[in-house]
C-alpha positions in Angstrom: 123.8 51.3 104.4 122.3 53.6 107.0 122.5 52.5 110.6 120.1 53.2 113.4 121.2 55.5 116.1 119.9 56.1 119.6 118.3 59.3 118.4 116.2 57.4 115.9 114.7 55.4 118.7 114.2 58.3 121.1 111.0 60.2 121.9 111.2 63.9 121.0 109.4 64.8 124.2 111.1 62.8 127.0 114.3 62.1 124.9 114.2 58.5 126.2 114.1 55.2 124.3 110.6 54.6 123.0 108.2 52.4 125.1 104.9 52.8 123.3 105.7 55.0 120.3 102.6 56.4 118.5 102.2 57.1 114.8 101.7 60.8 115.7 105.2 62.2 115.1 106.6 59.0 116.8 105.8 60.2 120.4 105.6 58.0 123.5 102.0 57.4 124.4 102.6 58.3 128.1 104.4 61.5 127.0 101.5 62.5 124.8 98.9 61.9 127.5 100.9 63.9 130.1 101.4 66.7 127.7 97.7 66.9 126.9 96.8 66.9 130.7 99.3 69.7 131.4 98.3 71.7 128.3 94.6 71.3 128.9 94.0 70.7 125.2 94.8 68.0 122.6 97.7 69.7 121.0 100.7 68.0 119.3 103.9 68.7 121.3 105.9 68.6 118.1 104.0 70.6 115.4 101.6 72.3 117.9 98.6 71.4 115.8 95.3 70.6 117.5 94.7 66.9 117.6 91.4 65.5 116.4 91.6 62.1 118.0 91.5 60.8 121.6 94.4 58.4 120.9 96.7 57.2 118.0 97.8 53.7 116.9 101.1 52.2 118.2 104.0 52.4 115.8 104.9 48.7 115.8 108.1 49.1 113.9 109.6 51.6 116.4 108.1 49.7 119.3 109.8 46.5 118.3 113.0 48.2 117.5 113.0 50.0 120.9 112.0 47.0 123.0 114.3 44.5 121.4 117.4 46.4 122.7 120.9 46.1 121.3 120.6 42.4 120.6 117.3 42.7 118.7 116.3 39.1 119.4 113.0 37.4 118.4 110.9 36.6 121.5 109.7 33.4 119.9 112.8 31.9 118.3 115.7 33.7 120.1 117.1 34.6 116.7 118.3 38.1 115.7 115.6 40.3 114.3 117.0 41.2 110.9 113.9 41.7 108.8 110.8 43.9 108.8 107.4 42.4 107.7 105.6 45.0 105.5 102.2 43.3 105.9 102.3 42.9 109.7 104.4 46.0 110.3 106.7 44.2 112.7 110.3 43.0 113.1 110.9 39.3 112.4 113.8 36.8 112.4 114.7 34.4 109.6 112.7 31.6 111.2 109.6 33.9 111.4 110.1 34.6 107.7 109.8 31.0 106.8 106.9 30.2 109.1 103.2 29.9 108.1 102.2 33.1 109.9 104.3 35.1 107.4 103.7 33.1 104.3 103.7 35.1 101.1 104.6 38.3 103.0 107.1 40.9 101.8 110.2 41.7 103.9 112.8 44.4 104.1 116.1 44.5 106.0 115.8 46.5 109.2 118.1 49.3 108.2 116.4 49.6 104.8 113.0 49.6 106.4 114.1 52.3 108.9 115.5 54.4 106.1 112.3 54.0 104.1 110.3 55.0 107.1 112.3 58.2 107.7 112.2 59.1 104.0 108.4 58.5 103.9 107.9 60.5 107.1 110.1 63.4 105.6 108.1 63.3 102.4 104.8 63.5 104.2 106.0 66.3 106.4 107.3 68.2 103.3 104.0 67.6 101.5 102.0 68.8 104.4 104.2 71.8 104.8 103.9 72.6 101.0 100.1 72.3 101.1 99.9 74.4 104.3 102.0 77.2 102.8 100.1 77.1 99.5 96.7 77.1 101.3 97.8 79.9 103.6 99.0 82.1 100.6 95.7 81.4 98.8 93.7 82.4 101.9 95.8 85.6 102.3 95.3 86.6 98.7 91.6 85.7 98.7 91.1 87.7 101.9 93.0 90.7 100.6 90.9 90.7 97.5 87.7 90.6 99.5 88.8 93.4 101.8 89.6 95.6 98.7 86.3 94.8 97.1 84.4 95.7 100.3 86.3 99.0 100.7 85.7 99.8 97.0 82.0 99.5 97.6 82.3 101.9 100.6 84.5 104.3 98.5 81.9 104.2 95.7 79.1 105.0 98.1 80.9 107.9 99.6 81.8 109.3 96.1 78.2 109.0 95.0 77.0 110.7 98.1 79.5 113.5 97.8 78.5 114.0 94.1 74.8 114.1 95.1 75.3 116.6 97.9 77.5 118.9 95.7 74.9 118.7 92.9 72.2 119.7 95.4 74.3 122.6 96.6 74.9 123.8 93.0 71.2 123.4 92.2 70.3 125.6 95.1 73.0 128.1 94.0 71.4 128.3 90.5 67.9 128.7 92.0 69.1 131.5 94.3 71.0 133.2 91.4 67.9 133.1 89.3 65.8 134.5 92.1 68.2 137.4 92.7 68.3 138.1 89.0 64.5 138.3 88.8 64.5 140.6 91.9 67.2 142.9 90.3 65.2 143.1 87.1 62.1 144.0 89.1 64.0 146.7 91.0 65.4 148.1 87.8 61.8 148.5 86.5 60.7 150.2 89.7 63.8 152.5 89.6 63.0 153.5 86.0 59.4 154.2 86.9 60.5 156.2 89.9 62.8 158.3 87.8 60.0 159.1 85.4 57.9 160.2 88.4 60.6 162.4 89.8 61.0 164.2 86.4 57.3 164.8 86.2 57.3 166.2 89.8 60.2 168.5 89.0 58.4 169.9 86.0 55.2 170.6 88.0 57.2 172.3 90.7 58.7 174.6 88.1 55.2 175.7 87.3 54.8 177.0 90.9 51.6 175.0 91.3 51.2 173.2 94.6 48.4 171.0 93.4 51.0 168.4 92.4 51.3 167.5 96.0 48.0 165.6 95.8 49.0 163.5 92.7 48.9 159.8 93.5 52.1 159.2 91.6 54.0 160.8 94.5 53.1 158.0 96.8 56.3 156.9 98.5 58.0 153.9 96.7 59.9 151.4 98.9 62.9 149.5 97.5 64.3 146.4 99.3 68.0 146.3 99.9 69.4 143.2 98.0 71.0 141.8 101.2 67.6 141.8 102.9 65.9 139.6 100.2 64.4 136.5 101.8 66.0 133.3 100.6 68.8 135.1 98.8 71.5 133.3 100.9 72.5 129.6 100.6 71.1 127.4 103.4 74.4 126.3 104.6 72.9 124.4 107.6 70.9 122.2 105.2 74.1 120.9 103.5 76.5 120.7 106.5 74.3 120.0 109.6 75.4 116.6 111.1 76.9 115.7 107.7 79.0 112.7 108.9 76.1 111.3 110.9 73.5 111.6 108.2 75.8 110.0 105.7 76.6 107.2 108.2 72.8 106.7 108.8 72.2 106.5 105.1 74.9 103.8 104.8 72.6 101.4 106.5 71.0 100.8 103.1 74.2 99.1 101.9 75.6 97.7 105.2 74.2 94.5 106.6 75.0 92.9 109.9 74.7 89.1 110.5 75.0 87.9 114.1 76.9 84.8 112.9 79.3 84.3 110.0 80.9 81.0 108.8 84.4 79.9 109.4 85.9 78.5 106.1 88.7 76.6 107.7 86.1 74.3 109.3 84.1 73.6 106.2 83.9 70.1 104.7 85.6 70.1 101.2 82.2 69.5 99.5 80.7 72.6 101.0 80.8 76.0 99.2 80.6 79.2 101.2 79.4 82.6 99.9 81.9 85.4 99.6 80.5 87.2 102.6 80.5 83.9 104.6 76.8 84.0 105.4 75.6 81.1 103.3 76.6 77.5 102.6 75.6 75.0 99.9 76.5 71.4 99.0 78.5 70.6 95.9 79.5 67.3 94.1 82.9 68.8 93.4 85.4 68.2 96.1 87.7 71.2 96.7 91.4 70.7 97.4 91.8 72.0 100.9 94.3 71.4 103.7 93.5 68.7 106.1 93.8 71.0 109.1 92.5 69.7 112.5 89.6 72.2 112.5 88.1 70.9 109.2 85.3 68.4 109.0 86.2 65.4 106.9 83.3 63.0 107.4 80.1 65.1 107.7 79.0 68.0 105.5 79.3 70.6 108.2 80.8 74.0 108.9 81.0 76.0 112.2 80.4 79.7 113.0 83.4 81.9 113.2 82.7 83.0 116.8 82.1 80.7 119.8 80.1 81.5 122.9 80.7 80.6 126.5 78.2 82.9 128.2 75.1 85.0 127.5 72.2 84.7 125.1 72.7 84.6 121.4 70.2 84.4 118.5 70.5 83.9 114.7 67.9 83.3 111.9 68.6 80.9 109.1 66.7 80.8 105.7 66.1 77.1 104.9 63.3 77.5 102.4 63.8 74.8 99.6 66.7 73.0 101.3 65.9 69.3 101.6 68.6 68.3 104.0 69.9 70.5 106.9 70.9 70.6 110.5 71.3 73.7 112.7 72.5 74.0 116.3 75.7 74.2 118.3 78.8 72.1 118.7 81.4 72.1 121.5 84.9 73.4 120.9 86.6 70.2 122.1 84.5 67.8 120.0 86.6 66.3 117.2 86.0 67.2 113.6 87.3 64.0 112.1 85.7 60.6 111.7 82.2 59.7 112.8 81.4 62.9 114.7 77.8 61.8 115.4 79.0 58.8 117.4 80.4 61.3 120.0 78.8 63.8 122.3 79.0 67.5 121.7 76.4 68.4 119.1 72.9 69.8 119.8 70.8 70.4 116.7 67.5 70.4 114.9 67.3 69.0 111.3 65.2 68.3 108.3 65.7 65.2 106.2 63.6 62.5 104.6 60.7 65.0 104.8 60.7 65.0 108.6 61.8 67.4 111.3 63.9 66.1 114.1 65.9 67.4 117.1 68.3 66.0 119.6 71.9 65.7 120.8 74.7 63.3 119.9 75.1 60.4 120.3 71.5 59.9 121.2 68.9 59.2 118.5 67.0 62.4 117.4 63.4 63.0 118.4 60.7 63.3 115.7 59.0 66.7 115.9 55.3 67.3 115.2 55.5 70.0 112.6 52.8 69.9 109.9 54.0 72.8 107.8 57.0 73.6 105.6 59.3 75.9 107.6 61.0 78.8 105.8 63.2 80.4 108.5 64.5 78.9 111.6 65.5 80.9 114.7 68.2 79.4 116.9 68.5 80.9 120.4 71.3 79.8 122.7 71.0 80.6 126.4 74.4 79.4 127.5 74.0 80.3 131.1 70.5 78.9 131.3 71.5 75.7 129.5 68.9 76.0 126.7 69.0 75.7 123.0 65.7 76.8 121.5 64.4 76.4 117.9 61.4 78.4 116.7 59.7 79.4 113.4 61.1 82.9 112.7 58.2 83.7 110.3 55.5 83.6 113.0 57.7 83.4 116.1 56.3 80.1 117.3 58.2 77.6 119.4 59.4 74.4 117.9 61.6 72.6 120.3 64.0 73.2 123.2 67.1 71.2 124.1 68.5 71.5 127.7 72.1 70.9 128.7 74.5 72.3 131.3 77.2 73.8 129.1 80.7 73.8 130.5 82.7 75.0 127.5 82.6 77.2 124.5 80.2 76.2 121.8 80.1 77.2 118.1 77.1 77.7 115.8 76.7 74.5 113.7 75.5 74.1 110.1 75.1 70.9 108.1 73.6 70.5 104.6 73.5 68.0 101.8 71.4 70.0 99.3 72.7 71.4 96.1 69.5 73.2 95.1 69.1 75.7 97.9 71.8 77.0 100.4 71.5 77.7 104.1 71.6 81.4 104.5 72.1 83.3 107.7 69.8 86.3 107.7 71.0 89.8 108.5 69.4 91.8 111.4 68.3 95.5 111.3 70.7 98.0 112.6 69.1 100.8 114.6 70.7 104.2 115.1 69.7 106.0 118.3 70.7 109.4 119.7 71.0 109.7 123.5 70.6 113.2 124.8 73.3 114.2 127.3 72.1 115.5 130.6 
């Protein structure tokens, strides 16, 4: 049977015997708090993952093992602690086992319980590792596929543009060739006519009669040199002038820029994001996704991919037929797990139960006096000024402003529970300007 060693009862951070071991990788509570304070963020000192909770439950099994010392005596009966109660998750002696407080409970010998705990912990770690690796490989493959698809679109656009420009060049070549052919035929006719005139003049000159000098047919005939024909040459400048710039300018028809995109690793498993990460909808089918610290698990939300800690930022969202939505910002440090709305860190405007509301957590939202169905919502964040403004993007009218002195990075926040219509972040127009150098 396996025996407990000092290493089994030691904290991986301070390497001392446990005092208040937590269920988080079996770390001393004091060690975890000190590590968080020195690090400046809630990061696990063992796996380096970001923690989603302010604290963790005490591991009673390890606490009892550690505090009991080498004798492992029951504090109530003075007997050796030989058993572990599965219901109460604590060490007990034989007297405790037979007492009313542990009636009908299940017990395991200490060494067996410790071994089970280590095996279960190892299993959980391996399962998490497997899921993490699988999810990472899936994300890599999916991202690679999307990159290839986007570049294929660009390649196709450039190939089509190249073909169109070459076709235009060849069309001009055919037009110019036909024009030169017509000119040459005209010149041949004129040369033939001139030859006839010369022969007639020569015949009259042989007759020693000067009256031929007054014949109209001797009027001087002008023939243009082929190289001097107007429009005979290809307009090279029309095909090559600022070629790269004009093609890039034309690409605006297929290229769209959205000021905010969604971060898929934060999305609740019931939310489905579009391929370009600009829209989100609710689904009844729960996806198998890793329980990473960044992901929401209790509210149907997803964050923007980029956070802001200065400046003014604006994005428009198409809400149209969506019957349940919230839009706003959320602080970086606010946890993603559990009842998020019971904690501070979210400022938003929403529509549900046929009403528009706005507010910040954990306070109750304020009912807004809006008597029309809104189609597009404009969210404007003035981080430095401490303002989050919501307006009707269709007619640019103000709806509500929330004020707060922001002290940390905030991320765009999206929440929806509607399957019929997604929330869609709208693209903005890209303008090309040319600045004259002086």
